[in-house]
DNA sequence: AAGAGGATGAACT
DNA sequence: GTTCATCCTCTTG
């Protein structure tokens, strides 16, 4: 038996979760392009032996220094934004409204504070664990549609996962490519950033068409 | 030291 | 359409 197959069996990890996106995917400096390309990719978590995964259906790009909606606008470096300045391929998870943990993919080389907020997904693995975390009995698009709902379903939290690497499928959180081809995304303004003035109208929200697993229509 | 506000979601009317 | 839970982060003084 091949070594990779042995590892897979030990972790009980299905094949489609094993093709982690390489670091080079994240280190590019075009965050809107990366936000587009993350649609259809698989976001997976493993905690306490529970493996969960969703197909990403909705993303938003945030880009310092010129984007006022970005926490690191003006290259503002604070304890919270520090992780956004690190090299791409890690998680930026922060607490929003005191209640919701929001998950972002850090992108670009070190020093460029770019990130992609993952806003929604369609469950593809470990649905029973996600339902339990959400206190839901049946699968509906609400299970992981909306950035706070998504992190609750996947078990992602600021204290445990901020600055976590996304590069290894043996970690707590990673993103894999199962080869699925995705159609041209829908595009809209970002949600909930009205305070950002003109930047609020940037067309930096991307959605998979033909799915109900999004936080709201384009 | 204090205050304001937030990349939301659920439960209402 | 509205309200509001809940707490961290940042700014101001």
Short mmCIF file of C-alpha atoms (C1' of nucleotides) in Angstrom, two decimals:
data_model
loop_
_atom_site.label_atom_id
_atom_site.label_comp_id
_atom_site.label_asym_id
_atom_site.label_seq_id
_atom_site.Cartn_x
_atom_site.Cartn_y
_atom_site.Cartn_z
CA UNK A 1 0.00 0.00 0.00
CA UNK A 2 1.25 3.43 -0.88
CA UNK A 3 2.28 5.68 1.97
CA UNK A 4 -0.34 8.31 1.08
CA UNK A 5 -3.07 5.71 1.18
CA UNK A 6 -1.95 4.53 4.61
CA UNK A 7 -2.14 8.04 5.96
CA UNK A 8 -5.54 8.55 4.42
CA UNK A 9 -6.86 5.39 5.99
CA UNK A 10 -5.48 6.32 9.38
CA UNK A 11 -7.14 9.73 9.24
CA UNK A 12 -10.29 8.38 7.57
CA UNK A 13 -9.93 11.28 5.20
CA UNK A 14 -11.74 10.98 1.86
CA UNK A 15 -9.64 11.54 -1.24
CA UNK A 16 -11.30 14.78 -2.23
CA UNK A 17 -10.13 16.41 1.01
CA UNK A 18 -6.48 15.53 0.48
CA UNK A 19 -5.54 17.87 -2.34
CA UNK A 20 -4.67 20.98 -0.29
CA UNK A 21 -4.22 24.19 -2.22
CA UNK A 22 -0.48 24.98 -2.41
CA UNK A 23 1.09 28.01 -0.79
CA UNK A 24 1.60 29.60 -4.21
CA UNK A 25 -2.17 29.84 -4.63
CA UNK A 26 -2.33 32.19 -1.65
CA UNK A 27 0.84 34.21 -2.21
CA UNK A 28 -0.45 36.04 -5.29
CA UNK A 29 -1.27 39.70 -4.81
CA UNK A 30 -4.62 39.82 -6.67
CA UNK A 31 -7.06 39.24 -3.83
CA UNK A 32 -10.21 39.63 -5.92
CA UNK A 33 -8.99 36.95 -8.31
CA UNK A 34 -8.25 34.64 -5.39
CA UNK A 35 -11.71 35.35 -3.97
CA UNK A 36 -13.19 34.25 -7.30
CA UNK A 37 -11.05 31.14 -7.46
CA UNK A 38 -11.97 30.08 -3.93
CA UNK A 39 -15.54 29.53 -5.10
CA UNK A 40 -16.06 25.79 -5.48
CA UNK A 41 -13.05 24.88 -3.35
CA UNK A 42 -13.50 22.75 -0.23
CA UNK A 43 -13.04 24.25 3.23
CA UNK A 44 -12.48 21.50 5.79
CA UNK A 45 -11.96 21.21 9.52
CA UNK A 46 -10.91 18.41 11.82
CA UNK A 47 -11.48 18.69 15.56
CA UNK A 48 -11.91 15.92 18.10
CA UNK A 49 -11.87 13.43 15.23
CA UNK A 50 -14.84 15.10 13.58
CA UNK A 51 -14.17 15.96 9.96
CA UNK A 52 -16.40 18.54 8.32
CA UNK A 53 -16.25 20.14 4.90
CA UNK A 54 -18.17 22.62 2.80
CA UNK A 55 -17.96 23.70 -0.80
CA UNK A 56 -17.36 27.46 -0.77
CA UNK A 57 -20.21 29.34 -2.46
CA UNK A 58 -19.70 32.96 -1.40
CA UNK A 59 -16.61 35.10 -0.76
CA UNK A 60 -15.61 38.73 -0.33
CA UNK A 61 -12.23 40.36 -0.95
CA UNK A 62 -10.68 42.88 1.47
CA UNK A 63 -7.52 44.74 0.58
CA UNK A 64 -5.28 47.09 2.49
CA UNK A 65 -4.19 49.78 2.26
CA UNK A 66 -6.68 51.44 -0.09
CA UNK A 67 -9.93 49.70 0.96
CA UNK A 68 -11.68 51.39 3.90
CA UNK A 69 -13.78 48.31 4.53
CA UNK A 70 -10.64 46.32 5.35
CA UNK A 71 -9.64 46.14 9.01
CA UNK A 72 -6.07 46.94 7.95
CA UNK A 73 -7.13 49.99 5.94
CA UNK A 74 -4.23 52.43 5.63
CA UNK A 75 -1.96 49.51 6.62
CA UNK A 76 -3.13 49.96 10.19
CA UNK A 77 -1.12 47.46 12.23
CA UNK A 78 -2.77 46.43 15.50
CA UNK A 79 -2.78 43.21 17.53
CA UNK A 80 -5.89 42.14 15.64
CA UNK A 81 -4.72 43.00 12.12
CA UNK A 82 -1.22 41.64 12.52
CA UNK A 83 -2.10 38.27 11.02
CA UNK A 84 -3.29 39.92 7.82
CA UNK A 85 0.26 41.14 7.20
CA UNK A 86 1.67 37.63 7.47
CA UNK A 87 2.23 35.56 4.31
CA UNK A 88 -0.87 34.13 2.64
CA UNK A 89 -2.12 30.64 3.39
CA UNK A 90 -3.29 31.11 6.96
CA UNK A 91 -6.55 31.99 8.72
CA UNK A 92 -7.67 35.34 10.03
CA UNK A 93 -10.51 34.66 12.46
CA UNK A 94 -12.00 37.47 14.51
CA UNK A 95 -14.99 38.06 16.74
CA UNK A 96 -17.75 40.19 15.23
CA UNK A 97 -20.56 41.81 17.24
CA UNK A 98 -19.30 39.97 20.29
CA UNK A 99 -20.97 36.80 19.07
CA UNK A 100 -19.82 35.61 15.67
CA UNK A 101 -16.42 34.30 14.69
CA UNK A 102 -15.71 35.28 11.06
CA UNK A 103 -13.25 33.26 8.98
CA UNK A 104 -10.93 34.85 6.42
CA UNK A 105 -8.22 33.47 4.16
CA UNK A 106 -5.07 35.59 4.38
CA UNK A 107 -3.53 36.15 0.94
CA UNK A 108 -0.57 37.90 -0.70
CA UNK A 109 3.11 37.94 0.34
CA UNK A 110 4.14 39.17 3.79
CA UNK A 111 3.51 42.87 4.29
CA UNK A 112 0.40 43.02 2.10
CA UNK A 113 -2.71 42.88 4.27
CA UNK A 114 -5.17 41.14 1.95
CA UNK A 115 -7.86 38.66 2.98
CA UNK A 116 -10.89 36.81 1.64
CA UNK A 117 -13.93 36.49 3.90
CA UNK A 118 -15.68 33.16 3.40
CA UNK A 119 -19.39 33.94 3.73
CA UNK A 120 -21.17 30.72 2.79
CA UNK A 121 -20.84 27.14 1.69
CA UNK A 122 -22.69 23.95 0.90
CA UNK A 123 -22.03 20.99 3.19
CA UNK A 124 -20.21 18.08 1.59
CA UNK A 125 -18.92 16.11 4.58
CA UNK A 126 -19.69 15.72 8.28
CA UNK A 127 -23.13 17.24 7.98
CA UNK A 128 -24.27 15.55 11.20
CA UNK A 129 -21.55 17.31 13.22
CA UNK A 130 -22.38 20.66 11.66
CA UNK A 131 -26.08 20.23 12.38
CA UNK A 132 -25.27 19.48 16.02
CA UNK A 133 -23.06 22.56 16.38
CA UNK A 134 -25.85 24.68 14.91
CA UNK A 135 -28.58 23.01 16.99
CA UNK A 136 -30.44 22.13 13.81
CA UNK A 137 -32.29 18.90 12.99
CA UNK A 138 -32.48 19.06 9.22
CA UNK A 139 -30.32 20.36 6.42
CA UNK A 140 -31.32 23.74 5.04
CA UNK A 141 -29.27 26.40 3.25
CA UNK A 142 -29.06 28.20 6.59
CA UNK A 143 -26.69 25.55 7.95
CA UNK A 144 -23.57 27.35 6.76
CA UNK A 145 -24.82 30.36 4.82
CA UNK A 146 -23.61 33.59 6.36
CA UNK A 147 -20.12 34.05 7.77
CA UNK A 148 -21.13 33.58 11.41
CA UNK A 149 -23.27 30.53 10.69
CA UNK A 150 -20.47 28.97 8.64
CA UNK A 151 -17.88 29.18 11.40
CA UNK A 152 -20.34 27.87 13.96
CA UNK A 153 -21.07 24.87 11.73
CA UNK A 154 -17.40 24.12 11.11
CA UNK A 155 -16.35 24.74 14.72
CA UNK A 156 -14.00 27.59 13.82
CA UNK A 157 -13.17 30.01 16.64
CA UNK A 158 -10.87 32.98 17.06
CA UNK A 159 -9.02 31.57 20.07
CA UNK A 160 -8.31 28.22 18.43
CA UNK A 161 -7.88 29.06 14.75
CA UNK A 162 -6.71 32.62 14.23
CA UNK A 163 -3.34 32.43 12.43
CA UNK A 164 -3.77 28.69 11.77
CA UNK A 165 -2.09 27.39 8.61
CA UNK A 166 -4.41 26.30 5.80
CA UNK A 167 -1.75 24.39 3.90
CA UNK A 168 -1.92 20.87 5.33
CA UNK A 169 -4.79 18.41 5.28
CA UNK A 170 -3.48 17.02 8.54
CA UNK A 171 -4.12 20.32 10.32
CA UNK A 172 -7.23 21.64 12.03
CA UNK A 173 -8.39 23.65 9.02
CA UNK A 174 -7.45 23.54 5.36
CA UNK A 175 -8.74 24.15 1.83
CA UNK A 176 -8.63 21.54 -0.91
CA UNK A 177 -9.36 21.41 -4.61
CA UNK A 178 -11.43 18.44 -5.71
CA UNK A 179 -11.17 19.43 -9.36
CA UNK A 180 -14.78 20.52 -9.75
CA UNK A 181 -15.18 23.11 -12.46
CA UNK A 182 -17.34 26.04 -11.44
CA UNK A 183 -19.35 28.43 -13.60
CA UNK A 184 -18.71 32.15 -13.88
CA UNK A 185 -19.50 33.78 -10.51
CA UNK A 186 -22.14 36.36 -9.78
CA UNK A 187 -20.74 39.64 -8.45
CA UNK A 188 -22.19 42.21 -6.06
CA UNK A 189 -21.29 44.78 -3.45
CA UNK A 190 -20.01 43.53 -0.13
CA UNK A 191 -22.42 43.07 2.76
CA UNK A 192 -22.47 45.13 5.94
CA UNK A 193 -19.73 47.62 5.11
CA UNK A 194 -21.79 50.77 4.58
CA UNK A 195 -19.46 52.66 6.91
CA UNK A 196 -16.74 52.38 4.26
CA UNK A 197 -18.16 55.10 2.04
CA UNK A 198 -17.35 54.66 -1.66
CA UNK A 199 -15.41 51.49 -0.94
CA UNK A 200 -18.67 49.88 0.19
CA UNK A 201 -19.72 49.86 -3.45
CA UNK A 202 -16.72 47.97 -4.76
CA UNK A 203 -17.93 44.82 -6.62
CA UNK A 204 -15.91 42.49 -4.45
CA UNK A 205 -18.49 39.92 -3.38
CA UNK A 206 -18.54 36.72 -5.42
CA UNK A 207 -21.22 34.03 -5.47
CA UNK A 208 -21.73 30.68 -7.10
CA UNK A 209 -24.77 30.87 -9.37
CA UNK A 210 -27.58 28.35 -9.16
CA UNK A 211 -27.29 27.55 -5.47
CA UNK A 212 -29.41 28.42 -2.47
CA UNK A 213 -26.43 28.03 -0.15
CA UNK A 214 -25.59 31.73 -0.05
CA UNK A 215 -26.26 34.33 2.63
CA UNK A 216 -28.49 36.36 0.31
CA UNK A 217 -28.97 36.75 -3.44
CA UNK A 218 -26.61 38.89 -5.48
"C1'" DA B 1 -10.51 54.68 32.12
"C1'" DA B 2 -14.38 55.02 29.32
"C1'" DG B 3 -17.19 54.86 25.29
"C1'" DA B 4 -18.52 53.72 20.63
"C1'" DG B 5 -19.22 50.64 17.17
"C1'" DG B 6 -18.95 46.47 14.55
"C1'" DA B 7 -17.24 42.18 7.49
"C1'" DT B 8 -24.11 39.04 12.06
"C1'" DG B 9 -28.05 36.27 12.96
"C1'" DA B 10 -32.28 35.14 15.13
"C1'" DA B 11 -36.60 36.38 16.47
"C1'" DC B 12 -39.81 39.16 16.18
"C1'" DT B 13 -44.03 42.61 14.00
"C1'" DG C 1 -39.48 45.81 7.94
"C1'" DT C 2 -37.36 46.06 13.41
"C1'" DT C 3 -34.86 44.89 17.63
"C1'" DC C 4 -31.15 43.27 20.16
"C1'" DA C 5 -27.79 39.91 22.02
"C1'" DT C 6 -22.85 40.38 23.43
"C1'" DC C 7 -17.80 41.55 23.89
"C1'" DC C 8 -13.65 42.70 21.77
"C1'" DT C 9 -10.96 46.30 19.61
"C1'" DC C 10 -9.71 50.72 18.94
"C1'" DT C 11 -9.80 55.62 19.91
"C1'" DT C 12 -9.80 59.32 22.92
"C1'" DG C 13 -8.60 61.60 27.05
#
